[in-house]
C-alpha positions as protocol buffer text, in pm:
chain_id: "A"
residue {
  index: 1
  type: UNK
  ca { x: 1527 y: 10229 z: 19088 }
}
residue {
  index: 2
  type: UNK
  ca { x: 1362 y: 9915 z: 18875 }
}
residue {
  index: 3
  type: UNK
  ca { x: 1293 y: 9977 z: 18508 }
}
residue {
  index: 4
  type: UNK
  ca { x: 957 y: 9946 z: 18405 }
}
residue {
  index: 5
  type: UNK
  ca { x: 940 y: 9706 z: 18131 }
}
residue {
  index: 6
  type: UNK
  ca { x: 857 y: 9791 z: 17783 }
}
residue {
  index: 7
  type: UNK
  ca { x: 592 y: 9596 z: 17718 }
}
residue {
  index: 8
  type: UNK
  ca { x: 401 y: 9732 z: 18038 }
}
residue {
  index: 9
  type: UNK
  ca { x: 497 y: 10088 z: 17908 }
}
residue {
  index: 10
  type: UNK
  ca { x: 372 y: 10025 z: 17542 }
}
residue {
  index: 11
  type: UNK
  ca { x: 15 y: 9826 z: 17685 }
}
residue {
  index: 12
  type: UNK
  ca { x: 1 y: 10124 z: 17951 }
}
residue {
  index: 13
  type: UNK
  ca { x: 30 y: 10398 z: 17676 }
}
residue {
  index: 14
  type: UNK
  ca { x: -243 y: 10217 z: 17500 }
}
residue {
  index: 15
  type: UNK
  ca { x: -497 y: 10171 z: 17772 }
}
residue {
  index: 16
  type: UNK
  ca { x: -400 y: 10475 z: 17931 }
}
residue {
  index: 17
  type: UNK
  ca { x: -462 y: 10684 z: 17624 }
}
residue {
  index: 18
  type: UNK
  ca { x: -776 y: 10551 z: 17555 }
}
residue {
  index: 19
  type: UNK
  ca { x: -878 y: 10555 z: 17910 }
}
residue {
  index: 20
  type: UNK
  ca { x: -793 y: 10948 z: 17946 }
}
residue {
  index: 21
  type: UNK
  ca { x: -976 y: 11013 z: 17608 }
}
residue {
  index: 22
  type: UNK
  ca { x: -1282 y: 10833 z: 17689 }
}
residue {
  index: 23
  type: UNK
  ca { x: -1310 y: 10986 z: 18115 }
}
residue {
  index: 24
  type: UNK
  ca { x: -1148 y: 11348 z: 18021 }
}
residue {
  index: 25
  type: UNK
  ca { x: -1386 y: 11387 z: 17660 }
}
residue {
  index: 26
  type: UNK
  ca { x: -1049 y: 11515 z: 17542 }
}
residue {
  index: 27
  type: UNK
  ca { x: -921 y: 11323 z: 17228 }
}
residue {
  index: 28
  type: UNK
  ca { x: -610 y: 11567 z: 17243 }
}
residue {
  index: 29
  type: UNK
  ca { x: -529 y: 11453 z: 17579 }
}
residue {
  index: 30
  type: UNK
  ca { x: -560 y: 11093 z: 17509 }
}
residue {
  index: 31
  type: UNK
  ca { x: -325 y: 11109 z: 17244 }
}
residue {
  index: 32
  type: UNK
  ca { x: -65 y: 11281 z: 17448 }
}
residue {
  index: 33
  type: UNK
  ca { x: -63 y: 10997 z: 17673 }
}
residue {
  index: 34
  type: UNK
  ca { x: -59 y: 10729 z: 17376 }
}
residue {
  index: 35
  type: UNK
  ca { x: 237 y: 10963 z: 17239 }
}
residue {
  index: 36
  type: UNK
  ca { x: 452 y: 10993 z: 17551 }
}
residue {
  index: 37
  type: UNK
  ca { x: 420 y: 10631 z: 17621 }
}
residue {
  index: 38
  type: UNK
  ca { x: 508 y: 10531 z: 17246 }
}
residue {
  index: 39
  type: UNK
  ca { x: 823 y: 10753 z: 17252 }
}
residue {
  index: 40
  type: UNK
  ca { x: 936 y: 10613 z: 17622 }
}
residue {
  index: 41
  type: UNK
  ca { x: 870 y: 10247 z: 17510 }
}
residue {
  index: 42
  type: UNK
  ca { x: 1055 y: 10322 z: 17163 }
}
residue {
  index: 43
  type: UNK
  ca { x: 1382 y: 10461 z: 17341 }
}
residue {
  index: 44
  type: UNK
  ca { x: 1386 y: 10131 z: 17597 }
}
residue {
  index: 45
  type: UNK
  ca { x: 1338 y: 9929 z: 17267 }
}
residue {
  index: 46
  type: UNK
  ca { x: 1608 y: 10088 z: 17098 }
}
residue {
  index: 47
  type: UNK
  ca { x: 1804 y: 10032 z: 17404 }
}
residue {
  index: 48
  type: UNK
  ca { x: 1744 y: 9687 z: 17466 }
}
residue {
  index: 49
  type: UNK
  ca { x: 1695 y: 9534 z: 17114 }
}
residue {
  index: 50
  type: UNK
  ca { x: 1844 y: 9803 z: 16832 }
}
residue {
  index: 51
  type: UNK
  ca { x: 1709 y: 10038 z: 16591 }
}
residue {
  index: 52
  type: UNK
  ca { x: 1563 y: 9792 z: 16359 }
}
residue {
  index: 53
  type: UNK
  ca { x: 1376 y: 9602 z: 16620 }
}
residue {
  index: 54
  type: UNK
  ca { x: 1244 y: 9947 z: 16756 }
}
residue {
  index: 55
  type: UNK
  ca { x: 1111 y: 10040 z: 16447 }
}
residue {
  index: 56
  type: UNK
  ca { x: 924 y: 9759 z: 16390 }
}
residue {
  index: 57
  type: UNK
  ca { x: 790 y: 9778 z: 16768 }
}
residue {
  index: 58
  type: UNK
  ca { x: 698 y: 10124 z: 16683 }
}
residue {
  index: 59
  type: UNK
  ca { x: 511 y: 10036 z: 16372 }
}
residue {
  index: 60
  type: UNK
  ca { x: 325 y: 9800 z: 16543 }
}
residue {
  index: 61
  type: UNK
  ca { x: 225 y: 10032 z: 16844 }
}
residue {
  index: 62
  type: UNK
  ca { x: 92 y: 10279 z: 16590 }
}
residue {
  index: 63
  type: UNK
  ca { x: -61 y: 9980 z: 16406 }
}
residue {
  index: 64
  type: UNK
  ca { x: -245 y: 9863 z: 16693 }
}
residue {
  index: 65
  type: UNK
  ca { x: -355 y: 10218 z: 16796 }
}
residue {
  index: 66
  type: UNK
  ca { x: -522 y: 10237 z: 16390 }
}
residue {
  index: 67
  type: UNK
  ca { x: -627 y: 9881 z: 16408 }
}
residue {
  index: 68
  type: UNK
  ca { x: -821 y: 9892 z: 16742 }
}
residue {
  index: 69
  type: UNK
  ca { x: -1073 y: 10125 z: 16590 }
}
residue {
  index: 70
  type: UNK
  ca { x: -1264 y: 9917 z: 16351 }
}
residue {
  index: 71
  type: UNK
  ca { x: -1173 y: 9624 z: 16598 }
}
residue {
  index: 72
  type: UNK
  ca { x: -1399 y: 9813 z: 16829 }
}
residue {
  index: 73
  type: UNK
  ca { x: -1688 y: 9796 z: 16569 }
}
residue {
  index: 74
  type: UNK
  ca { x: -1704 y: 9439 z: 16605 }
}
residue {
  index: 75
  type: UNK
  ca { x: -1586 y: 9352 z: 16967 }
}
residue {
  index: 76
  type: UNK
  ca { x: -1643 y: 9685 z: 17149 }
}
residue {
  index: 77
  type: UNK
  ca { x: -1411 y: 9958 z: 17274 }
}
residue {
  index: 78
  type: UNK
  ca { x: -1248 y: 9841 z: 17572 }
}
residue {
  index: 79
  type: UNK
  ca { x: -1222 y: 9472 z: 17461 }
}
residue {
  index: 80
  type: UNK
  ca { x: -1036 y: 9586 z: 17142 }
}
residue {
  index: 81
  type: UNK
  ca { x: -809 y: 9853 z: 17334 }
}
residue {
  index: 82
  type: UNK
  ca { x: -707 y: 9535 z: 17580 }
}
residue {
  index: 83
  type: UNK
  ca { x: -677 y: 9276 z: 17282 }
}
residue {
  index: 84
  type: UNK
  ca { x: -448 y: 9530 z: 17072 }
}
residue {
  index: 85
  type: UNK
  ca { x: -254 y: 9632 z: 17397 }
}
residue {
  index: 86
  type: UNK
  ca { x: -187 y: 9237 z: 17492 }
}
residue {
  index: 87
  type: UNK
  ca { x: -80 y: 9192 z: 17124 }
}
residue {
  index: 88
  type: UNK
  ca { x: 180 y: 9459 z: 17172 }
}
residue {
  index: 89
  type: UNK
  ca { x: 300 y: 9402 z: 17534 }
}
residue {
  index: 90
  type: UNK
  ca { x: 367 y: 9035 z: 17402 }
}
residue {
  index: 91
  type: UNK
  ca { x: 547 y: 9129 z: 17053 }
}
residue {
  index: 92
  type: UNK
  ca { x: 768 y: 9384 z: 17320 }
}
residue {
  index: 93
  type: UNK
  ca { x: 850 y: 9125 z: 17544 }
}
residue {
  index: 94
  type: UNK
  ca { x: 924 y: 8866 z: 17293 }
}
residue {
  index: 95
  type: UNK
  ca { x: 1172 y: 9117 z: 17109 }
}
residue {
  index: 96
  type: UNK
  ca { x: 1290 y: 9349 z: 17370 }
}
residue {
  index: 97
  type: UNK
  ca { x: 1239 y: 9258 z: 17740 }
}
residue {
  index: 98
  type: UNK
  ca { x: 1273 y: 8858 z: 17719 }
}
residue {
  index: 99
  type: UNK
  ca { x: 1592 y: 8870 z: 17800 }
}
residue {
  index: 100
  type: UNK
  ca { x: 1655 y: 9156 z: 18027 }
}
């Protein structure tokens, strides 16, 4: 079975976490999606690029989640989520997925 690129896992966690929270009206459920995807991406990052890169990408993932909130006030919720998910996906691809 082909592995899903970590960039897709990370971006999917951000988009999916927000989508689940919004559509179910249960923020905790969205947070669970965000956390599970983040842990899966972090494991891939560690395997593909090492612990230091995994730590940096995990910090970027958490910062993207946090940063999407103030950004949403300026550009809207979905555009904000897609923007930060795209940024994390690009960083993940550049650091961990590009050479796999």
